[in-house]
Amino acid sequence: MITEAYRNTFAGVLDWVDLAKNNGLYSYEQPFDSAPLATSSLDGRMVTMLTTSNYLGLAGHPEIIAAMKAALDQYGPSACGARLNNGTTSLHLQLEQELAEWMGTESALLFSSGYMANLGAISALCDSDTVIITDQFNHMSILDGCRLAEGSVKIFAHNSMEKLEYVLKRQAGAAKKFVVVDGVYSMDGEIAPLDEIHSLTEQYGALLMVDEAHGVGVLGDTGCGAFEHLGARPDVVMGTFSKSLAGVGGFIAASADVIQFVRHSAHAYLFNASPPAVTIAGVLKALELLRAEPERQEKLWVNTAQFRAGLLNLGLEVMGSVTPVVPIHIGDDMTALRMTKEMLDDGLYVAAAIFPAVPKGSSRLRATVTAAMDDEDIDRALDILGSAAKRHGIIG
């Protein structure tokens, strides 16, 4: 029964959703009709894509599609079981081996999503004797993993090494200390100072886990992520397939002991359906292309520099971003929603990030740059963004 207590709980979300829909400003869950390339089909028209995590432009790649079709013919659409039962194929084992080799670890473990990888690894590795130390701006999947774990949670101010060291010192007597951070912060585009964090975790005897969801394929000489870019070596690396690798799923890479423990302890692995072989085949091919074609990563960074420079020339605030995740500060939630709808009408898709996805008063347009874009795509995006920002008084 939906009681008054439930209605009061729902009100905080439903009120703003209803307000946005009633004013024609609700632009979430748009029904696209094609792959998320530089331009995509939406309701029969082409729009420039400025919010997609297809960083390397591999979504829709013909070799990936061919690999997936072949796997579909051989393995079917689903294993219909969990990994420890009948849900493991030779493709799963091959991908885990290749990921471990790429990440420079002894072993790796696949999950059905990046969210589940964080949930499963953190909750398995952090028992009641563990103090979990986490950055205040970590992704929600990390926060949910911390909530599910039995350990006590300590939060330090975003990217503050002084605060992190203070917490580590205060917890010196803890039996186990577990530090978990994002490599690239998905709403801000900042990179965590992983070299400094790694040094502190080594000094104070803490295990370090890094979420490289937005670092894989983007940072590092071989595309391993922010830890490679900064020369750090975390104990556990988490990554996703749904961004640079144009697939679905996630993984952790670590020592053989850590992986074996998580394999037999993480509920998100034990009691979850296996990622289908057709998906794994696509990720294997995407990983092959990522490693064989470093020019994709180079093009991504050329485009990122061009786009960020264009925003700064317009007078827009990019909130300290140094990666292809480029937030554009707006401030007011409804203004961000209005701008998103107007720009979509003009042929540009860029998502609005509002509370509770970001702190109150810090709503933003969350732009992401990809290697699939060319100069014309970037110029078009900047023109539409500049016009919308002027209309709403964001810039003069």
Short mmCIF file of C-alpha atoms in Angstrom, two decimals:
data_model
loop_
_atom_site.label_atom_id
_atom_site.label_comp_id
_atom_site.label_asym_id
_atom_site.label_seq_id
_atom_site.Cartn_x
_atom_site.Cartn_y
_atom_site.Cartn_z
CA MET A 1 0.00 0.00 0.00
CA ILE A 2 1.28 3.47 -0.91
CA THR A 3 0.84 5.28 2.39
CA GLU A 4 1.26 8.98 3.15
CA ALA A 5 4.76 8.24 4.45
CA TYR A 6 5.71 6.77 1.07
CA ARG A 7 4.16 9.74 -0.76
CA ASN A 8 6.24 12.11 1.36
CA THR A 9 9.34 10.09 0.48
CA PHE A 10 8.52 10.21 -3.24
CA ALA A 11 7.72 13.93 -3.26
CA GLY A 12 11.30 15.21 -3.39
CA VAL A 13 11.93 13.45 -6.69
CA LEU A 14 8.50 13.41 -8.26
CA ASP A 15 7.95 17.13 -7.71
CA TRP A 16 10.89 18.26 -9.85
CA VAL A 17 10.25 15.54 -12.44
CA ASP A 18 6.63 16.64 -12.79
CA LEU A 19 7.70 20.28 -12.95
CA ALA A 20 10.20 19.55 -15.70
CA LYS A 21 7.74 17.43 -17.69
CA ASN A 22 4.89 19.90 -17.34
CA ASN A 23 7.14 22.66 -18.66
CA GLY A 24 8.47 20.57 -21.53
CA LEU A 25 11.97 20.51 -20.03
CA TYR A 26 12.41 16.81 -19.29
CA SER A 27 15.03 15.51 -21.73
CA TYR A 28 16.32 12.37 -20.03
CA GLU A 29 16.09 8.87 -21.57
CA GLN A 30 15.91 10.12 -25.14
CA PRO A 31 15.07 7.24 -27.57
CA PHE A 32 18.06 7.21 -29.93
CA ASP A 33 17.87 5.17 -33.13
CA SER A 34 21.57 4.59 -33.84
CA ALA A 35 24.97 4.07 -32.26
CA PRO A 36 26.33 6.97 -30.14
CA LEU A 37 28.82 8.35 -32.66
CA ALA A 38 29.66 12.00 -33.34
CA THR A 39 26.11 12.36 -34.62
CA SER A 40 23.21 10.04 -33.85
CA SER A 41 19.64 9.58 -35.00
CA LEU A 42 16.94 10.79 -32.64
CA ASP A 43 13.29 10.78 -33.68
CA GLY A 44 14.24 10.76 -37.33
CA ARG A 45 16.76 13.62 -37.20
CA MET A 46 20.51 13.74 -36.66
CA VAL A 47 21.88 15.40 -33.54
CA THR A 48 25.47 16.13 -32.51
CA MET A 49 26.39 13.94 -29.54
CA LEU A 50 28.06 15.81 -26.70
CA THR A 51 27.16 13.38 -23.92
CA THR A 52 28.36 9.85 -24.61
CA SER A 53 31.18 7.84 -23.07
CA ASN A 54 32.12 6.36 -26.47
CA TYR A 55 35.53 7.97 -25.94
CA LEU A 56 37.45 6.14 -28.66
CA GLY A 57 34.62 6.11 -31.20
CA LEU A 58 34.42 2.30 -31.20
CA ALA A 59 30.64 2.00 -30.80
CA GLY A 60 29.27 0.49 -33.98
CA HIS A 61 32.72 -0.55 -35.27
CA PRO A 62 32.16 -3.23 -37.97
CA GLU A 63 34.81 -5.58 -36.57
CA ILE A 64 33.19 -5.47 -33.14
CA ILE A 65 29.77 -6.15 -34.64
CA ALA A 66 31.16 -9.07 -36.68
CA ALA A 67 32.79 -10.59 -33.60
CA MET A 68 29.54 -10.31 -31.67
CA LYS A 69 27.52 -11.89 -34.48
CA ALA A 70 29.92 -14.84 -34.60
CA ALA A 71 29.66 -15.30 -30.83
CA LEU A 72 25.87 -15.07 -31.00
CA ASP A 73 25.82 -17.91 -33.54
CA GLN A 74 28.11 -20.08 -31.40
CA TYR A 75 27.02 -19.32 -27.83
CA GLY A 76 23.49 -17.93 -28.17
CA PRO A 77 22.13 -14.85 -26.39
CA SER A 78 22.73 -15.95 -22.79
CA ALA A 79 24.46 -18.57 -20.66
CA CYS A 80 21.35 -18.71 -18.46
CA GLY A 81 23.43 -19.11 -15.35
CA ALA A 82 25.95 -17.62 -12.94
CA ARG A 83 29.68 -17.75 -13.62
CA LEU A 84 30.46 -20.40 -10.99
CA ASN A 85 27.85 -22.72 -12.47
CA ASN A 86 27.41 -22.87 -16.24
CA GLY A 87 28.01 -19.18 -17.02
CA THR A 88 31.69 -19.34 -17.98
CA THR A 89 32.83 -19.73 -21.59
CA SER A 90 36.28 -19.80 -23.14
CA LEU A 91 35.71 -16.14 -24.11
CA HIS A 92 35.25 -15.13 -20.46
CA LEU A 93 38.55 -16.75 -19.51
CA GLN A 94 40.33 -15.23 -22.51
CA LEU A 95 39.14 -11.72 -21.66
CA GLU A 96 40.14 -12.08 -18.00
CA GLN A 97 43.61 -13.22 -19.06
CA GLU A 98 44.02 -10.35 -21.53
CA LEU A 99 42.80 -7.76 -19.02
CA ALA A 100 45.26 -8.98 -16.39
CA GLU A 101 48.10 -8.83 -18.90
CA TRP A 102 47.08 -5.34 -20.01
CA MET A 103 46.69 -4.02 -16.47
CA GLY A 104 49.92 -5.63 -15.29
CA THR A 105 48.27 -7.77 -12.63
CA GLU A 106 48.23 -11.50 -11.88
CA SER A 107 44.53 -11.94 -12.49
CA ALA A 108 41.23 -10.28 -13.38
CA LEU A 109 37.53 -10.94 -12.82
CA LEU A 110 34.52 -9.98 -14.95
CA PHE A 111 31.24 -8.55 -13.65
CA SER A 112 27.99 -7.83 -15.46
CA SER A 113 28.50 -4.06 -15.02
CA GLY A 114 30.99 -1.59 -13.63
CA TYR A 115 28.49 -0.78 -10.90
CA MET A 116 28.44 -4.43 -9.86
CA ALA A 117 32.24 -4.60 -9.97
CA ASN A 118 32.51 -1.82 -7.38
CA LEU A 119 29.65 -3.17 -5.31
CA GLY A 120 31.05 -6.69 -5.33
CA ALA A 121 34.71 -5.92 -4.73
CA ILE A 122 34.24 -3.35 -1.97
CA SER A 123 31.62 -5.33 -0.06
CA ALA A 124 33.70 -8.52 -0.28
CA LEU A 125 37.03 -6.98 0.70
CA CYS A 126 35.79 -4.81 3.57
CA ASP A 127 34.62 -6.72 6.64
CA SER A 128 33.87 -5.41 10.13
CA ASP A 129 37.60 -5.07 10.89
CA THR A 130 38.09 -2.71 7.94
CA VAL A 131 38.12 1.07 7.90
CA ILE A 132 37.04 2.24 4.43
CA ILE A 133 38.45 5.63 3.46
CA THR A 134 36.79 7.29 0.47
CA ASP A 135 36.82 10.62 -1.38
CA GLN A 136 33.69 12.73 -0.90
CA PHE A 137 33.08 12.95 -4.67
CA ASN A 138 33.46 9.25 -5.49
CA HIS A 139 30.99 7.68 -7.89
CA MET A 140 27.71 6.45 -6.44
CA SER A 141 28.66 2.83 -7.14
CA ILE A 142 31.61 3.25 -4.76
CA LEU A 143 29.41 4.86 -2.12
CA ASP A 144 26.84 2.07 -2.45
CA GLY A 145 29.63 -0.50 -2.15
CA CYS A 146 30.77 1.19 1.05
CA ARG A 147 27.22 1.12 2.42
CA LEU A 148 26.91 -2.57 1.64
CA ALA A 149 30.26 -3.42 3.25
CA GLU A 150 30.49 -4.17 6.96
CA GLY A 151 33.44 -1.86 7.58
CA SER A 152 33.26 1.63 9.05
CA VAL A 153 33.43 4.46 6.49
CA LYS A 154 35.54 7.63 6.71
CA ILE A 155 35.22 10.36 4.07
CA PHE A 156 37.98 12.81 3.21
CA ALA A 157 37.67 16.14 1.40
CA HIS A 158 37.91 15.85 -2.37
CA ASN A 159 41.49 15.29 -3.58
CA SER A 160 42.90 16.63 -0.30
CA MET A 161 46.04 14.73 0.55
CA GLU A 162 46.26 16.57 3.87
CA LYS A 163 42.81 15.26 4.86
CA LEU A 164 43.55 11.77 3.58
CA GLU A 165 46.73 11.58 5.64
CA TYR A 166 44.88 12.93 8.68
CA VAL A 167 42.33 10.10 8.41
CA LEU A 168 45.03 7.48 7.85
CA LYS A 169 46.90 8.68 10.94
CA ARG A 170 43.72 8.64 13.03
CA GLN A 171 43.06 5.05 11.93
CA ALA A 172 46.60 3.81 12.52
CA GLY A 173 45.36 1.13 14.92
CA ALA A 174 42.80 -0.36 12.54
CA ALA A 175 43.41 -3.98 11.56
CA LYS A 176 42.69 -3.23 7.90
CA LYS A 177 42.56 0.06 6.01
CA PHE A 178 41.00 0.27 2.54
CA VAL A 179 41.28 3.44 0.45
CA VAL A 180 39.04 3.69 -2.63
CA VAL A 181 38.94 6.58 -5.11
CA ASP A 182 37.99 7.40 -8.67
CA GLY A 183 40.86 7.76 -11.11
CA VAL A 184 38.85 10.29 -13.13
CA TYR A 185 35.88 11.97 -11.46
CA SER A 186 32.87 11.47 -13.72
CA MET A 187 31.08 14.72 -12.92
CA ASP A 188 34.12 17.01 -12.73
CA GLY A 189 36.65 15.62 -15.19
CA GLU A 190 39.42 15.86 -12.59
CA ILE A 191 42.16 13.28 -12.11
CA ALA A 192 42.89 11.97 -8.62
CA PRO A 193 46.52 12.49 -7.49
CA LEU A 194 47.07 8.75 -7.47
CA ASP A 195 50.84 8.97 -7.15
CA GLU A 196 50.43 10.84 -3.86
CA ILE A 197 47.55 8.63 -2.72
CA HIS A 198 49.58 5.51 -3.46
CA SER A 199 52.50 6.88 -1.49
CA LEU A 200 50.26 7.53 1.53
CA THR A 201 48.62 4.10 1.39
CA GLU A 202 52.06 2.49 1.26
CA GLN A 203 53.23 4.59 4.21
CA TYR A 204 50.21 3.77 6.38
CA GLY A 205 49.66 0.16 5.32
CA ALA A 206 46.36 0.59 3.49
CA LEU A 207 45.04 -1.34 0.50
CA LEU A 208 44.29 0.95 -2.48
CA MET A 209 41.47 0.45 -5.02
CA VAL A 210 41.03 2.78 -8.00
CA ASP A 211 37.91 3.08 -10.17
CA GLU A 212 39.18 3.61 -13.73
CA ALA A 213 35.78 3.69 -15.43
CA HIS A 214 36.61 6.99 -17.15
CA GLY A 215 40.35 6.40 -17.33
CA VAL A 216 40.43 3.15 -19.33
CA GLY A 217 41.24 3.92 -22.96
CA VAL A 218 41.68 7.61 -22.12
CA LEU A 219 44.80 7.98 -19.93
CA GLY A 220 48.17 6.28 -19.81
CA ASP A 221 50.64 5.26 -22.51
CA THR A 222 48.75 2.03 -23.16
CA GLY A 223 45.32 3.30 -22.11
CA CYS A 224 45.20 1.52 -18.75
CA GLY A 225 43.98 4.64 -16.96
CA ALA A 226 44.96 7.38 -14.53
CA PHE A 227 47.16 5.09 -12.43
CA GLU A 228 49.34 4.39 -15.48
CA HIS A 229 49.34 8.07 -16.41
CA LEU A 230 50.66 9.01 -12.95
CA GLY A 231 52.94 6.02 -12.42
CA ALA A 232 51.01 4.61 -9.45
CA ARG A 233 50.26 0.97 -8.72
CA PRO A 234 46.99 0.32 -6.87
CA ASP A 235 46.22 -3.04 -5.30
CA VAL A 236 42.88 -3.28 -7.11
CA VAL A 237 41.95 -1.66 -10.42
CA MET A 238 38.32 -1.50 -11.47
CA GLY A 239 37.22 -0.71 -15.02
CA THR A 240 34.16 -0.77 -17.25
CA PHE A 241 33.44 -1.93 -20.78
CA SER A 242 30.58 0.50 -21.39
CA LYS A 243 32.75 3.49 -22.25
CA SER A 244 35.99 3.28 -24.25
CA LEU A 245 35.41 -0.42 -24.97
CA ALA A 246 31.91 0.13 -26.39
CA GLY A 247 30.32 -2.80 -24.58
CA VAL A 248 28.59 -3.70 -21.32
CA GLY A 249 30.16 -5.03 -18.14
CA GLY A 250 33.02 -4.37 -15.78
CA PHE A 251 36.06 -5.95 -14.19
CA ILE A 252 38.57 -5.80 -11.38
CA ALA A 253 42.27 -6.59 -11.83
CA ALA A 254 44.46 -7.52 -8.87
CA SER A 255 46.68 -10.22 -7.38
CA ALA A 256 45.64 -13.84 -7.81
CA ASP A 257 44.71 -14.09 -4.11
CA VAL A 258 42.47 -11.01 -4.20
CA ILE A 259 40.69 -12.21 -7.34
CA GLN A 260 40.18 -15.72 -6.01
CA PHE A 261 38.78 -14.34 -2.75
CA VAL A 262 36.39 -11.95 -4.51
CA ARG A 263 35.34 -14.69 -6.95
CA HIS A 264 34.11 -16.82 -4.07
CA SER A 265 32.89 -14.03 -1.75
CA ALA A 266 31.29 -11.19 -3.74
CA HIS A 267 27.52 -11.52 -3.87
CA ALA A 268 27.41 -9.34 -6.99
CA TYR A 269 29.45 -12.07 -8.70
CA LEU A 270 28.16 -15.23 -7.03
CA PHE A 271 24.46 -14.51 -7.37
CA ASN A 272 24.39 -12.58 -10.64
CA ALA A 273 23.88 -13.84 -14.17
CA SER A 274 27.01 -14.17 -16.27
CA PRO A 275 27.69 -11.48 -18.88
CA PRO A 276 26.67 -13.13 -22.18
CA ALA A 277 29.42 -14.39 -24.48
CA VAL A 278 28.16 -12.17 -27.28
CA THR A 279 29.03 -9.12 -25.16
CA ILE A 280 32.41 -10.55 -24.14
CA ALA A 281 33.31 -11.16 -27.79
CA GLY A 282 32.66 -7.50 -28.59
CA VAL A 283 34.81 -6.34 -25.67
CA LEU A 284 37.66 -8.63 -26.74
CA LYS A 285 37.64 -7.10 -30.22
CA ALA A 286 37.37 -3.56 -28.79
CA LEU A 287 40.37 -4.20 -26.53
CA GLU A 288 42.32 -5.47 -29.51
CA LEU A 289 41.48 -2.31 -31.48
CA LEU A 290 42.31 -0.04 -28.53
CA ARG A 291 45.77 -1.58 -28.19
CA ALA A 292 46.45 -1.72 -31.94
CA GLU A 293 45.28 1.81 -32.79
CA PRO A 294 46.80 4.34 -30.34
CA GLU A 295 45.87 7.11 -32.78
CA ARG A 296 42.32 6.91 -31.43
CA GLN A 297 43.51 8.04 -28.01
CA GLU A 298 45.64 10.75 -29.63
CA LYS A 299 42.64 12.06 -31.58
CA LEU A 300 40.56 12.06 -28.40
CA TRP A 301 43.04 14.39 -26.70
CA VAL A 302 43.33 16.69 -29.73
CA ASN A 303 39.54 17.03 -29.73
CA THR A 304 39.44 17.55 -25.96
CA ALA A 305 41.97 20.39 -26.11
CA GLN A 306 40.11 22.04 -28.99
CA PHE A 307 36.73 21.82 -27.27
CA ARG A 308 37.97 23.04 -23.88
CA ALA A 309 39.78 25.98 -25.51
CA GLY A 310 36.58 26.90 -27.35
CA LEU A 311 34.57 26.88 -24.12
CA LEU A 312 37.11 29.06 -22.34
CA ASN A 313 37.12 31.50 -25.27
CA LEU A 314 33.35 31.78 -24.89
CA GLY A 315 33.80 32.61 -21.20
CA LEU A 316 32.27 29.36 -19.92
CA GLU A 317 33.52 27.72 -16.72
CA VAL A 318 34.80 24.15 -17.10
CA MET A 319 35.23 23.54 -13.35
CA GLY A 320 38.88 22.49 -13.46
CA SER A 321 38.39 19.61 -15.89
CA VAL A 322 41.56 18.24 -17.50
CA THR A 323 40.01 15.20 -19.25
CA PRO A 324 37.42 14.49 -21.98
CA VAL A 325 34.74 14.81 -19.27
CA VAL A 326 34.09 18.55 -19.49
CA PRO A 327 31.48 19.97 -17.08
CA ILE A 328 30.08 23.41 -17.96
CA HIS A 329 28.96 25.20 -14.82
CA ILE A 330 25.40 26.53 -14.84
CA GLY A 331 24.36 26.63 -11.17
CA ASP A 332 20.56 26.63 -11.28
CA ASP A 333 18.88 23.28 -11.95
CA MET A 334 15.96 24.58 -14.02
CA THR A 335 18.27 26.75 -16.13
CA ALA A 336 20.38 23.70 -16.90
CA LEU A 337 17.25 21.76 -17.89
CA ARG A 338 15.99 24.62 -20.09
CA MET A 339 19.33 24.92 -21.84
CA THR A 340 19.48 21.17 -22.44
CA LYS A 341 16.02 21.15 -24.03
CA GLU A 342 16.70 24.21 -26.18
CA MET A 343 20.01 22.83 -27.42
CA LEU A 344 18.40 19.50 -28.23
CA ASP A 345 15.83 21.37 -30.32
CA ASP A 346 18.79 23.02 -32.10
CA GLY A 347 20.42 19.65 -32.82
CA LEU A 348 22.87 19.23 -29.92
CA TYR A 349 22.49 16.54 -27.27
CA VAL A 350 24.21 17.36 -23.98
CA ALA A 351 22.93 16.10 -20.63
CA ALA A 352 22.21 18.21 -17.57
CA ALA A 353 23.63 17.02 -14.25
CA ILE A 354 21.54 18.39 -11.38
CA PHE A 355 21.00 17.62 -7.70
CA PRO A 356 21.32 14.93 -6.33
CA ALA A 357 23.81 13.81 -9.00
CA VAL A 358 25.84 16.91 -8.08
CA PRO A 359 25.74 19.17 -5.00
CA LYS A 360 22.98 21.78 -4.77
CA GLY A 361 23.79 24.97 -6.63
CA SER A 362 26.40 23.32 -8.84
CA SER A 363 24.28 22.03 -11.71
CA ARG A 364 26.15 21.69 -14.96
CA LEU A 365 26.00 20.56 -18.53
CA ARG A 366 28.02 17.35 -18.59
CA ALA A 367 29.79 17.30 -21.93
CA THR A 368 32.05 14.45 -23.04
CA VAL A 369 34.42 14.62 -25.99
CA THR A 370 35.11 11.59 -28.22
CA ALA A 371 37.59 10.60 -30.89
CA ALA A 372 34.68 10.25 -33.33
CA MET A 373 34.20 14.02 -33.51
CA ASP A 374 35.75 16.17 -36.22
CA ASP A 375 36.34 19.93 -36.35
CA GLU A 376 32.89 20.57 -37.75
CA ASP A 377 31.21 18.65 -34.91
CA ILE A 378 33.17 20.58 -32.30
CA ASP A 379 32.50 23.96 -33.92
CA ARG A 380 28.79 23.17 -34.18
CA ALA A 381 28.63 22.17 -30.51
CA LEU A 382 30.43 25.36 -29.45
CA ASP A 383 28.12 27.55 -31.55
CA ILE A 384 24.97 26.04 -30.05
CA LEU A 385 26.39 26.08 -26.51
CA GLY A 386 27.46 29.72 -26.85
CA SER A 387 24.05 30.82 -28.12
CA ALA A 388 22.20 29.03 -25.31
CA ALA A 389 24.57 30.42 -22.67
CA LYS A 390 24.02 33.97 -23.91
CA ARG A 391 20.24 33.58 -23.93
CA HIS A 392 20.31 32.54 -20.27
CA GLY A 393 22.85 35.08 -19.10
CA ILE A 394 25.58 32.55 -18.35
CA ILE A 395 27.94 34.58 -20.52
CA GLY A 396 27.69 38.17 -21.83
#
